Amino acid sequence: MAKTPSKANQSQGMLMFTLNMQKQLFAIGTLKVREIIPFMPMTQIPYSHHHVVGTVTFRNTTVPVIDMAAAIGFRPIHPDEYEKSYLIVTDCLRTVVAFMVRGIEKIIECDWRSIEPSPPSAGRNVFVTGITRYEQKIVQMLDVELLLSKIYPQYESTKVPMLTDVERERLKALNIMLVDDSSIARKQLADALDRINIPYQICKNGLEAIDMMRRLAADHQAIDILVSDIEMPGLDGYELAFEVQNDAHLSHAYCILHTSLSSEICVDRAHQVGAHEALEKFNATELIEAMLRGAKKLSQPALSSSH
């Protein structure tokens, strides 16, 4: 049976760029990219993180500039190289930042299903979340969320709502699955549930998740609440939600998609593929509240009688 085209692929390309002198190719999804601009003179920020090299102002907005090469472990971009560098302005984790890179290659269409998880042989670069190829060259996909969390640690912590005993027990009675290809996002999701003592299953990608969901359903332990990232290699969140809603053994699940992208488009597409909600990650309060809405909906007689 032919695969259903990914709704994410309708507008999600891949921006390729270089960070080191060897011209290795790195990339991020274009939905995170707000603008690409040639280097602009910067204003220095006292007491900032050592990878934040200054700020620039464009379109009446002041944006911090992060040396992406230095942030992932390469030689920092020297001031003598600034004039030849570029700024990738991103909108991610509810904030706008500019990543300074040594060179921009091109934007290409991408089959996100062809992106492979980064193998151990690729090295110890924890910021690489997947690998693909373009014209016989290896392209490494970077985990922008993890990068930002290392520079701005406040993104790792957020308040978790106080639950009543009834709410906690309602969630504890459900089979919950968390899916994300980003290690920092998985930790955030897991920490949020650990703090309120809610058990869960966790998967690194959509393919692993759909396989586990089918095995659990066959063992009469079907997943009740699915919390999944949207941008993932192999099987993205839109496709995962679509697969779940079109499988009679899985469609009982309340699907919550979350994304680092600040876009209403993501919400619209999430609903089109059958997801119940779409959230900008990461906000533990919003996540738990969405899960409670899911628990309430699952407890309604009309839904349980049809399952």
PDB file of C-alpha atoms in Angstrom:
ATOM      1  CA  MET A   1       0.000   0.000   0.000  1.00  0.00           C
ATOM      2  CA  ALA A   2       1.378   3.435  -0.929  1.00  0.00           C
ATOM      3  CA  LYS A   3       2.321   5.729   1.895  1.00  0.00           C
ATOM      4  CA  THR A   4       0.140   8.744   2.543  1.00  0.00           C
ATOM      5  CA  PRO A   5       2.124  11.898   1.667  1.00  0.00           C
ATOM      6  CA  SER A   6       3.254  13.789   4.724  1.00  0.00           C
ATOM      7  CA  LYS A   7       1.273  16.927   5.337  1.00  0.00           C
ATOM      8  CA  ALA A   8       4.422  18.409   6.839  1.00  0.00           C
ATOM      9  CA  ASN A   9       6.166  18.009   3.496  1.00  0.00           C
ATOM     10  CA  GLN A  10       3.714  20.380   1.827  1.00  0.00           C
ATOM     11  CA  SER A  11       5.777  23.331   3.023  1.00  0.00           C
ATOM     12  CA  GLN A  12       8.623  21.942   5.148  1.00  0.00           C
ATOM     13  CA  GLY A  13      11.899  22.084   3.270  1.00  0.00           C
ATOM     14  CA  MET A  14      15.443  21.796   4.549  1.00  0.00           C
ATOM     15  CA  LEU A  15      17.879  24.711   4.856  1.00  0.00           C
ATOM     16  CA  MET A  16      21.465  23.518   4.428  1.00  0.00           C
ATOM     17  CA  PHE A  17      24.458  25.482   5.690  1.00  0.00           C
ATOM     18  CA  THR A  18      28.091  25.074   6.744  1.00  0.00           C
ATOM     19  CA  LEU A  19      29.693  25.620  10.124  1.00  0.00           C
ATOM     20  CA  ASN A  20      33.315  24.525   9.724  1.00  0.00           C
ATOM     21  CA  MET A  21      36.148  24.950   7.245  1.00  0.00           C
ATOM     22  CA  GLN A  22      35.625  21.401   5.919  1.00  0.00           C
ATOM     23  CA  LYS A  23      32.252  22.515   4.508  1.00  0.00           C
ATOM     24  CA  GLN A  24      30.321  19.734   6.259  1.00  0.00           C
ATOM     25  CA  LEU A  25      26.604  20.140   5.579  1.00  0.00           C
ATOM     26  CA  PHE A  26      24.183  20.786   8.421  1.00  0.00           C
ATOM     27  CA  ALA A  27      20.491  21.540   8.185  1.00  0.00           C
ATOM     28  CA  ILE A  28      17.335  22.594   9.985  1.00  0.00           C
ATOM     29  CA  GLY A  29      13.707  22.445   8.853  1.00  0.00           C
ATOM     30  CA  THR A  30      12.557  25.571   7.041  1.00  0.00           C
ATOM     31  CA  LEU A  31       9.448  25.985   9.175  1.00  0.00           C
ATOM     32  CA  LYS A  32      11.744  27.088  11.989  1.00  0.00           C
ATOM     33  CA  VAL A  33      13.377  29.715   9.756  1.00  0.00           C
ATOM     34  CA  ARG A  34      11.953  33.214   9.745  1.00  0.00           C
ATOM     35  CA  GLU A  35      14.622  34.860   7.577  1.00  0.00           C
ATOM     36  CA  ILE A  36      18.164  34.493   6.234  1.00  0.00           C
ATOM     37  CA  ILE A  37      20.225  37.693   6.178  1.00  0.00           C
ATOM     38  CA  PRO A  38      23.866  38.574   5.481  1.00  0.00           C
ATOM     39  CA  PHE A  39      25.881  39.438   8.567  1.00  0.00           C
ATOM     40  CA  MET A  40      24.949  42.746  10.214  1.00  0.00           C
ATOM     41  CA  PRO A  41      26.984  44.795  12.714  1.00  0.00           C
ATOM     42  CA  MET A  42      26.230  43.631  16.247  1.00  0.00           C
ATOM     43  CA  THR A  43      25.814  45.242  19.635  1.00  0.00           C
ATOM     44  CA  GLN A  44      27.675  43.453  22.418  1.00  0.00           C
ATOM     45  CA  ILE A  45      25.765  42.176  25.463  1.00  0.00           C
ATOM     46  CA  PRO A  46      27.629  42.245  28.787  1.00  0.00           C
ATOM     47  CA  TYR A  47      27.437  39.097  30.947  1.00  0.00           C
ATOM     48  CA  SER A  48      25.767  37.061  28.184  1.00  0.00           C
ATOM     49  CA  HIS A  49      26.405  33.384  27.463  1.00  0.00           C
ATOM     50  CA  HIS A  50      29.788  32.922  25.767  1.00  0.00           C
ATOM     51  CA  HIS A  51      28.130  31.610  22.587  1.00  0.00           C
ATOM     52  CA  VAL A  52      25.912  34.701  22.334  1.00  0.00           C
ATOM     53  CA  VAL A  53      28.137  37.069  20.385  1.00  0.00           C
ATOM     54  CA  GLY A  54      25.818  40.092  20.372  1.00  0.00           C
ATOM     55  CA  THR A  55      22.453  41.354  19.141  1.00  0.00           C
ATOM     56  CA  VAL A  56      21.210  42.709  15.844  1.00  0.00           C
ATOM     57  CA  THR A  57      18.158  44.818  15.124  1.00  0.00           C
ATOM     58  CA  PHE A  58      16.120  44.265  11.988  1.00  0.00           C
ATOM     59  CA  ARG A  59      12.440  44.854  11.224  1.00  0.00           C
ATOM     60  CA  ASN A  60      12.286  46.808  14.493  1.00  0.00           C
ATOM     61  CA  THR A  61      13.151  43.705  16.522  1.00  0.00           C
ATOM     62  CA  THR A  62      16.298  43.159  18.577  1.00  0.00           C
ATOM     63  CA  VAL A  63      17.489  39.565  18.283  1.00  0.00           C
ATOM     64  CA  PRO A  64      20.362  37.762  20.068  1.00  0.00           C
ATOM     65  CA  VAL A  65      22.999  36.250  17.793  1.00  0.00           C
ATOM     66  CA  ILE A  66      24.375  32.789  18.624  1.00  0.00           C
ATOM     67  CA  ASP A  67      27.593  31.473  17.081  1.00  0.00           C
ATOM     68  CA  MET A  68      26.182  28.102  16.000  1.00  0.00           C
ATOM     69  CA  ALA A  69      29.596  26.700  15.098  1.00  0.00           C
ATOM     70  CA  ALA A  70      30.928  27.321  18.610  1.00  0.00           C
ATOM     71  CA  ALA A  71      27.662  26.152  20.200  1.00  0.00           C
ATOM     72  CA  ILE A  72      27.952  22.651  18.715  1.00  0.00           C
ATOM     73  CA  GLY A  73      31.677  22.300  19.352  1.00  0.00           C
ATOM     74  CA  PHE A  74      33.467  23.640  16.274  1.00  0.00           C
ATOM     75  CA  ARG A  75      35.975  26.485  16.192  1.00  0.00           C
ATOM     76  CA  PRO A  76      34.150  29.757  16.918  1.00  0.00           C
ATOM     77  CA  ILE A  77      33.602  32.103  14.005  1.00  0.00           C
ATOM     78  CA  HIS A  78      36.371  34.711  14.264  1.00  0.00           C
ATOM     79  CA  PRO A  79      35.428  38.410  13.966  1.00  0.00           C
ATOM     80  CA  ASP A  80      37.558  38.506  10.801  1.00  0.00           C
ATOM     81  CA  GLU A  81      35.076  36.010   9.266  1.00  0.00           C
ATOM     82  CA  TYR A  82      31.932  37.885  10.256  1.00  0.00           C
ATOM     83  CA  GLU A  83      31.588  39.808   6.991  1.00  0.00           C
ATOM     84  CA  LYS A  84      31.328  36.548   5.031  1.00  0.00           C
ATOM     85  CA  SER A  85      28.937  34.839   7.462  1.00  0.00           C
ATOM     86  CA  TYR A  86      25.151  34.700   7.500  1.00  0.00           C
ATOM     87  CA  LEU A  87      22.435  34.935  10.132  1.00  0.00           C
ATOM     88  CA  ILE A  88      19.609  32.395  10.192  1.00  0.00           C
ATOM     89  CA  VAL A  89      16.765  34.015  12.122  1.00  0.00           C
ATOM     90  CA  THR A  90      14.645  31.307  13.742  1.00  0.00           C
ATOM     91  CA  ASP A  91      11.372  31.247  15.613  1.00  0.00           C
ATOM     92  CA  CYS A  92      11.595  28.325  18.016  1.00  0.00           C
ATOM     93  CA  LEU A  93      10.600  27.575  21.609  1.00  0.00           C
ATOM     94  CA  ARG A  94       8.554  30.784  21.596  1.00  0.00           C
ATOM     95  CA  THR A  95      11.541  33.004  21.030  1.00  0.00           C
ATOM     96  CA  VAL A  96      13.339  34.569  18.079  1.00  0.00           C
ATOM     97  CA  VAL A  97      17.115  34.161  17.809  1.00  0.00           C
ATOM     98  CA  ALA A  98      19.671  34.450  15.004  1.00  0.00           C
ATOM     99  CA  PHE A  99      22.200  31.678  14.442  1.00  0.00           C
ATOM    100  CA  MET A 100      25.434  32.840  12.812  1.00  0.00           C
ATOM    101  CA  VAL A 101      26.787  30.285  10.314  1.00  0.00           C
ATOM    102  CA  ARG A 102      29.832  30.276   8.071  1.00  0.00           C
ATOM    103  CA  GLY A 103      27.931  29.735   4.846  1.00  0.00           C
ATOM    104  CA  ILE A 104      24.462  29.148   3.393  1.00  0.00           C
ATOM    105  CA  GLU A 105      24.187  26.334   0.857  1.00  0.00           C
ATOM    106  CA  LYS A 106      20.598  26.088  -0.349  1.00  0.00           C
ATOM    107  CA  ILE A 107      17.031  25.243   0.551  1.00  0.00           C
ATOM    108  CA  ILE A 108      15.804  21.960  -0.861  1.00  0.00           C
ATOM    109  CA  GLU A 109      12.658  19.877  -0.690  1.00  0.00           C
ATOM    110  CA  CYS A 110      13.041  16.980   1.699  1.00  0.00           C
ATOM    111  CA  ASP A 111      11.471  13.582   2.135  1.00  0.00           C
ATOM    112  CA  TRP A 112      11.434  13.578   5.913  1.00  0.00           C
ATOM    113  CA  ARG A 113      10.827   9.830   5.944  1.00  0.00           C
ATOM    114  CA  SER A 114      14.272   9.338   4.428  1.00  0.00           C
ATOM    115  CA  ILE A 115      16.053  10.957   7.383  1.00  0.00           C
ATOM    116  CA  GLU A 116      17.779   8.333   9.499  1.00  0.00           C
ATOM    117  CA  PRO A 117      18.485   8.591  13.231  1.00  0.00           C
ATOM    118  CA  SER A 118      22.084   9.593  13.867  1.00  0.00           C
ATOM    119  CA  PRO A 119      24.158   6.393  14.292  1.00  0.00           C
ATOM    120  CA  PRO A 120      26.789   6.086  17.046  1.00  0.00           C
ATOM    121  CA  SER A 121      29.481   5.970  14.340  1.00  0.00           C
ATOM    122  CA  ALA A 122      28.612   9.569  13.380  1.00  0.00           C
ATOM    123  CA  GLY A 123      30.371  10.788  16.501  1.00  0.00           C
ATOM    124  CA  ARG A 124      29.387  12.210  19.820  1.00  0.00           C
ATOM    125  CA  ASN A 125      27.667  15.336  18.575  1.00  0.00           C
ATOM    126  CA  VAL A 126      24.528  15.226  20.706  1.00  0.00           C
ATOM    127  CA  PHE A 127      23.074  18.107  18.709  1.00  0.00           C
ATOM    128  CA  VAL A 128      22.607  15.933  15.601  1.00  0.00           C
ATOM    129  CA  THR A 129      19.122  14.420  15.579  1.00  0.00           C
ATOM    130  CA  GLY A 130      19.173  12.771  12.146  1.00  0.00           C
ATOM    131  CA  ILE A 131      21.181  12.192   8.973  1.00  0.00           C
ATOM    132  CA  THR A 132      20.231  12.316   5.303  1.00  0.00           C
ATOM    133  CA  ARG A 133      22.086  12.689   2.004  1.00  0.00           C
ATOM    134  CA  TYR A 134      22.119  15.273  -0.750  1.00  0.00           C
ATOM    135  CA  GLU A 135      24.109  14.783  -3.961  1.00  0.00           C
ATOM    136  CA  GLN A 136      26.204  12.055  -2.312  1.00  0.00           C
ATOM    137  CA  LYS A 137      27.004  14.300   0.662  1.00  0.00           C
ATOM    138  CA  ILE A 138      25.982  13.582   4.232  1.00  0.00           C
ATOM    139  CA  VAL A 139      23.672  16.211   5.761  1.00  0.00           C
ATOM    140  CA  GLN A 140      23.326  16.342   9.555  1.00  0.00           C
ATOM    141  CA  MET A 141      20.029  17.624  10.980  1.00  0.00           C
ATOM    142  CA  LEU A 142      20.558  19.766  14.074  1.00  0.00           C
ATOM    143  CA  ASP A 143      18.429  19.735  17.220  1.00  0.00           C
ATOM    144  CA  VAL A 144      17.739  23.466  17.613  1.00  0.00           C
ATOM    145  CA  GLU A 145      15.746  22.924  20.812  1.00  0.00           C
ATOM    146  CA  LEU A 146      18.704  21.241  22.486  1.00  0.00           C
ATOM    147  CA  LEU A 147      21.020  24.036  21.355  1.00  0.00           C
ATOM    148  CA  LEU A 148      18.768  26.695  22.824  1.00  0.00           C
ATOM    149  CA  SER A 149      18.300  24.796  26.079  1.00  0.00           C
ATOM    150  CA  LYS A 150      22.078  24.687  26.607  1.00  0.00           C
ATOM    151  CA  ILE A 151      22.386  28.437  26.106  1.00  0.00           C
ATOM    152  CA  TYR A 152      19.156  29.422  27.858  1.00  0.00           C
ATOM    153  CA  PRO A 153      18.696  26.834  30.647  1.00  0.00           C
ATOM    154  CA  GLN A 154      15.350  28.348  31.649  1.00  0.00           C
ATOM    155  CA  TYR A 155      13.815  26.488  28.695  1.00  0.00           C
ATOM    156  CA  GLU A 156      14.462  23.247  30.562  1.00  0.00           C
ATOM    157  CA  SER A 157      12.385  24.210  33.567  1.00  0.00           C
ATOM    158  CA  THR A 158       8.775  25.218  33.723  1.00  0.00           C
ATOM    159  CA  LYS A 159       6.032  25.129  36.318  1.00  0.00           C
ATOM    160  CA  VAL A 160       3.900  22.037  36.582  1.00  0.00           C
ATOM    161  CA  PRO A 161       0.263  22.519  37.620  1.00  0.00           C
ATOM    162  CA  MET A 162      -0.978  21.205  40.944  1.00  0.00           C
ATOM    163  CA  LEU A 163      -3.349  18.319  40.363  1.00  0.00           C
ATOM    164  CA  THR A 164      -6.207  17.251  42.579  1.00  0.00           C
ATOM    165  CA  ASP A 165      -6.179  13.624  43.685  1.00  0.00           C
ATOM    166  CA  VAL A 166      -9.044  12.929  41.283  1.00  0.00           C
ATOM    167  CA  GLU A 167      -7.149  14.428  38.328  1.00  0.00           C
ATOM    168  CA  ARG A 168      -3.965  12.547  39.169  1.00  0.00           C
ATOM    169  CA  GLU A 169      -5.743   9.217  39.518  1.00  0.00           C
ATOM    170  CA  ARG A 170      -7.618   9.842  36.280  1.00  0.00           C
ATOM    171  CA  LEU A 171      -4.315  10.265  34.437  1.00  0.00           C
ATOM    172  CA  LYS A 172      -2.575   7.411  36.267  1.00  0.00           C
ATOM    173  CA  ALA A 173      -5.303   5.028  35.086  1.00  0.00           C
ATOM    174  CA  LEU A 174      -4.502   5.763  31.434  1.00  0.00           C
ATOM    175  CA  ASN A 175      -1.804   4.378  29.161  1.00  0.00           C
ATOM    176  CA  ILE A 176       0.235   7.391  28.028  1.00  0.00           C
ATOM    177  CA  MET A 177       2.855   7.503  25.289  1.00  0.00           C
ATOM    178  CA  LEU A 178       5.393  10.313  24.690  1.00  0.00           C
ATOM    179  CA  VAL A 179       7.140  10.558  21.307  1.00  0.00           C
ATOM    180  CA  ASP A 180       9.953  12.940  20.342  1.00  0.00           C
ATOM    181  CA  ASP A 181      13.227  12.619  18.432  1.00  0.00           C
ATOM    182  CA  SER A 182      14.863  15.408  20.471  1.00  0.00           C
ATOM    183  CA  SER A 183      16.614  14.162  23.615  1.00  0.00           C
ATOM    184  CA  ILE A 184      15.983  17.433  25.459  1.00  0.00           C
ATOM    185  CA  ALA A 185      12.292  17.393  24.534  1.00  0.00           C
ATOM    186  CA  ARG A 186      11.944  13.776  25.707  1.00  0.00           C
ATOM    187  CA  LYS A 187      13.546  14.749  29.009  1.00  0.00           C
ATOM    188  CA  GLN A 188      11.191  17.723  29.391  1.00  0.00           C
ATOM    189  CA  LEU A 189       8.131  15.603  28.677  1.00  0.00           C
ATOM    190  CA  ALA A 190       9.275  12.831  30.993  1.00  0.00           C
ATOM    191  CA  ASP A 191      10.229  15.245  33.793  1.00  0.00           C
ATOM    192  CA  ALA A 192       6.807  16.896  33.631  1.00  0.00           C
ATOM    193  CA  LEU A 193       5.062  13.568  34.233  1.00  0.00           C
ATOM    194  CA  ASP A 194       7.652  12.302  36.704  1.00  0.00           C
ATOM    195  CA  ARG A 195       7.062  15.356  38.905  1.00  0.00           C
ATOM    196  CA  ILE A 196       3.390  14.490  39.259  1.00  0.00           C
ATOM    197  CA  ASN A 197       3.982  10.723  39.452  1.00  0.00           C
ATOM    198  CA  ILE A 198       2.244   9.777  36.206  1.00  0.00           C
ATOM    199  CA  PRO A 199       3.550   6.628  34.431  1.00  0.00           C
ATOM    200  CA  TYR A 200       4.179   6.646  30.677  1.00  0.00           C
ATOM    201  CA  GLN A 201       5.832   4.914  27.707  1.00  0.00           C
ATOM    202  CA  ILE A 202       8.400   6.864  25.692  1.00  0.00           C
ATOM    203  CA  CYS A 203       9.609   6.514  22.082  1.00  0.00           C
ATOM    204  CA  LYS A 204      12.311   8.256  20.046  1.00  0.00           C
ATOM    205  CA  ASN A 205      10.416   8.458  16.752  1.00  0.00           C
ATOM    206  CA  GLY A 206       7.105   7.836  15.010  1.00  0.00           C
ATOM    207  CA  LEU A 207       8.015   4.455  13.535  1.00  0.00           C
ATOM    208  CA  GLU A 208       9.015   3.124  16.944  1.00  0.00           C
ATOM    209  CA  ALA A 209       5.816   4.586  18.423  1.00  0.00           C
ATOM    210  CA  ILE A 210       3.371   3.088  15.916  1.00  0.00           C
ATOM    211  CA  ASP A 211       5.043  -0.305  16.260  1.00  0.00           C
ATOM    212  CA  MET A 212       4.834  -0.192  20.058  1.00  0.00           C
ATOM    213  CA  MET A 213       1.230   1.046  19.963  1.00  0.00           C
ATOM    214  CA  ARG A 214       0.206  -1.895  17.786  1.00  0.00           C
ATOM    215  CA  ARG A 215       1.985  -4.385  20.027  1.00  0.00           C
ATOM    216  CA  LEU A 216       0.376  -2.892  23.135  1.00  0.00           C
ATOM    217  CA  ALA A 217      -3.067  -2.901  21.508  1.00  0.00           C
ATOM    218  CA  ALA A 218      -2.643  -6.580  20.571  1.00  0.00           C
ATOM    219  CA  ASP A 219      -1.865  -7.217  24.250  1.00  0.00           C
ATOM    220  CA  HIS A 220      -5.047  -5.355  25.320  1.00  0.00           C
ATOM    221  CA  GLN A 221      -3.021  -2.384  26.609  1.00  0.00           C
ATOM    222  CA  ALA A 222      -3.915   0.173  23.937  1.00  0.00           C
ATOM    223  CA  ILE A 223      -2.511   3.686  24.353  1.00  0.00           C
ATOM    224  CA  ASP A 224      -5.103   6.161  25.649  1.00  0.00           C
ATOM    225  CA  ILE A 225      -3.174   9.429  25.295  1.00  0.00           C
ATOM    226  CA  LEU A 226      -0.531   9.997  22.627  1.00  0.00           C
ATOM    227  CA  VAL A 227       1.735  13.039  22.978  1.00  0.00           C
ATOM    228  CA  SER A 228       3.938  13.419  19.908  1.00  0.00           C
ATOM    229  CA  ASP A 229       6.339  15.895  18.352  1.00  0.00           C
ATOM    230  CA  ILE A 230       5.457  16.954  14.800  1.00  0.00           C
ATOM    231  CA  GLU A 231       8.897  17.158  13.185  1.00  0.00           C
ATOM    232  CA  MET A 232      10.486  13.711  13.290  1.00  0.00           C
ATOM    233  CA  PRO A 233      12.478  11.576  10.834  1.00  0.00           C
ATOM    234  CA  GLY A 234      10.929   8.380   9.516  1.00  0.00           C
ATOM    235  CA  LEU A 235       7.297   9.053  10.409  1.00  0.00           C
ATOM    236  CA  ASP A 236       6.402  12.588  11.433  1.00  0.00           C
ATOM    237  CA  GLY A 237       3.751  13.557  13.968  1.00  0.00           C
ATOM    238  CA  TYR A 238       1.128  14.313  11.339  1.00  0.00           C
ATOM    239  CA  GLU A 239       1.596  10.888   9.772  1.00  0.00           C
ATOM    240  CA  LEU A 240       1.618   9.196  13.173  1.00  0.00           C
ATOM    241  CA  ALA A 241      -1.684  10.852  14.130  1.00  0.00           C
ATOM    242  CA  PHE A 242      -3.140   9.890  10.732  1.00  0.00           C
ATOM    243  CA  GLU A 243      -2.039   6.262  11.143  1.00  0.00           C
ATOM    244  CA  VAL A 244      -3.472   6.116  14.662  1.00  0.00           C
ATOM    245  CA  GLN A 245      -6.838   7.601  13.699  1.00  0.00           C
ATOM    246  CA  ASN A 246      -7.159   5.211  10.739  1.00  0.00           C
ATOM    247  CA  ASP A 247      -6.382   2.048  12.699  1.00  0.00           C
ATOM    248  CA  ALA A 248      -9.452   0.686  14.471  1.00  0.00           C
ATOM    249  CA  HIS A 249      -7.251  -0.837  17.176  1.00  0.00           C
ATOM    250  CA  LEU A 250      -5.542   2.491  17.944  1.00  0.00           C
ATOM    251  CA  SER A 251      -8.081   5.212  17.118  1.00  0.00           C
ATOM    252  CA  HIS A 252      -9.298   5.286  20.714  1.00  0.00           C
ATOM    253  CA  ALA A 253      -6.198   7.356  21.577  1.00  0.00           C
ATOM    254  CA  TYR A 254      -6.486  11.078  22.299  1.00  0.00           C
ATOM    255  CA  CYS A 255      -3.740  12.618  20.131  1.00  0.00           C
ATOM    256  CA  ILE A 256      -1.835  15.711  21.256  1.00  0.00           C
ATOM    257  CA  LEU A 257       0.775  17.011  18.826  1.00  0.00           C
ATOM    258  CA  HIS A 258       3.396  19.497  20.011  1.00  0.00           C
ATOM    259  CA  THR A 259       5.925  21.509  18.083  1.00  0.00           C
ATOM    260  CA  SER A 260       8.676  24.069  18.515  1.00  0.00           C
ATOM    261  CA  LEU A 261       7.243  25.999  15.583  1.00  0.00           C
ATOM    262  CA  SER A 262       5.203  29.120  16.273  1.00  0.00           C
ATOM    263  CA  SER A 263       2.568  28.724  13.586  1.00  0.00           C
ATOM    264  CA  GLU A 264      -1.191  28.440  13.349  1.00  0.00           C
ATOM    265  CA  ILE A 265      -0.602  26.257  10.274  1.00  0.00           C
ATOM    266  CA  CYS A 266       0.605  23.463  12.545  1.00  0.00           C
ATOM    267  CA  VAL A 267      -2.678  23.542  14.491  1.00  0.00           C
ATOM    268  CA  ASP A 268      -4.761  23.422  11.312  1.00  0.00           C
ATOM    269  CA  ARG A 269      -2.794  20.498   9.894  1.00  0.00           C
ATOM    270  CA  ALA A 270      -2.914  18.647  13.205  1.00  0.00           C
ATOM    271  CA  HIS A 271      -6.697  18.760  13.139  1.00  0.00           C
ATOM    272  CA  GLN A 272      -6.785  17.732   9.482  1.00  0.00           C
ATOM    273  CA  VAL A 273      -4.969  14.469  10.225  1.00  0.00           C
ATOM    274  CA  GLY A 274      -7.161  13.645  13.198  1.00  0.00           C
ATOM    275  CA  ALA A 275      -5.162  14.981  16.147  1.00  0.00           C
ATOM    276  CA  HIS A 276      -7.291  16.413  18.930  1.00  0.00           C
ATOM    277  CA  GLU A 277      -4.891  19.199  19.934  1.00  0.00           C
ATOM    278  CA  ALA A 278      -1.671  20.909  18.866  1.00  0.00           C
ATOM    279  CA  LEU A 279       0.570  22.744  21.331  1.00  0.00           C
ATOM    280  CA  GLU A 280       3.714  24.830  21.035  1.00  0.00           C
ATOM    281  CA  LYS A 281       6.354  23.094  23.089  1.00  0.00           C
ATOM    282  CA  PHE A 282       7.431  23.316  25.765  1.00  0.00           C
ATOM    283  CA  ASN A 283       4.980  24.353  28.475  1.00  0.00           C
ATOM    284  CA  ALA A 284       4.296  21.687  31.078  1.00  0.00           C
ATOM    285  CA  THR A 285       1.140  23.405  32.327  1.00  0.00           C
ATOM    286  CA  GLU A 286      -0.427  23.450  28.863  1.00  0.00           C
ATOM    287  CA  LEU A 287       0.612  19.855  28.272  1.00  0.00           C
ATOM    288  CA  ILE A 288      -0.885  18.522  31.497  1.00  0.00           C
ATOM    289  CA  GLU A 289      -4.066  20.530  30.940  1.00  0.00           C
ATOM    290  CA  ALA A 290      -4.379  19.051  27.434  1.00  0.00           C
ATOM    291  CA  MET A 291      -3.894  15.562  28.850  1.00  0.00           C
ATOM    292  CA  LEU A 292      -6.613  16.217  31.418  1.00  0.00           C
ATOM    293  CA  ARG A 293      -8.955  17.297  28.611  1.00  0.00           C
ATOM    294  CA  GLY A 294      -8.098  14.046  26.888  1.00  0.00           C
ATOM    295  CA  ALA A 295      -8.810  12.041  30.039  1.00  0.00           C
ATOM    296  CA  LYS A 296     -12.164  13.773  30.405  1.00  0.00           C
ATOM    297  CA  LYS A 297     -13.095  13.076  26.788  1.00  0.00           C
ATOM    298  CA  LEU A 298     -12.056   9.434  27.074  1.00  0.00           C
ATOM    299  CA  SER A 299     -14.267   9.043  30.130  1.00  0.00           C
ATOM    300  CA  GLN A 300     -17.389  10.161  28.253  1.00  0.00           C
ATOM    301  CA  PRO A 301     -19.791   7.231  27.769  1.00  0.00           C
ATOM    302  CA  ALA A 302     -20.340   7.975  24.074  1.00  0.00           C
ATOM    303  CA  LEU A 303     -16.641   7.518  23.328  1.00  0.00           C
ATOM    304  CA  SER A 304     -16.058   4.486  25.524  1.00  0.00           C
ATOM    305  CA  SER A 305     -19.076   2.656  24.175  1.00  0.00           C
ATOM    306  CA  SER A 306     -17.858   3.102  20.592  1.00  0.00           C
ATOM    307  CA  HIS A 307     -14.424   1.671  21.350  1.00  0.00           C
TER     308      HIS A 307
END
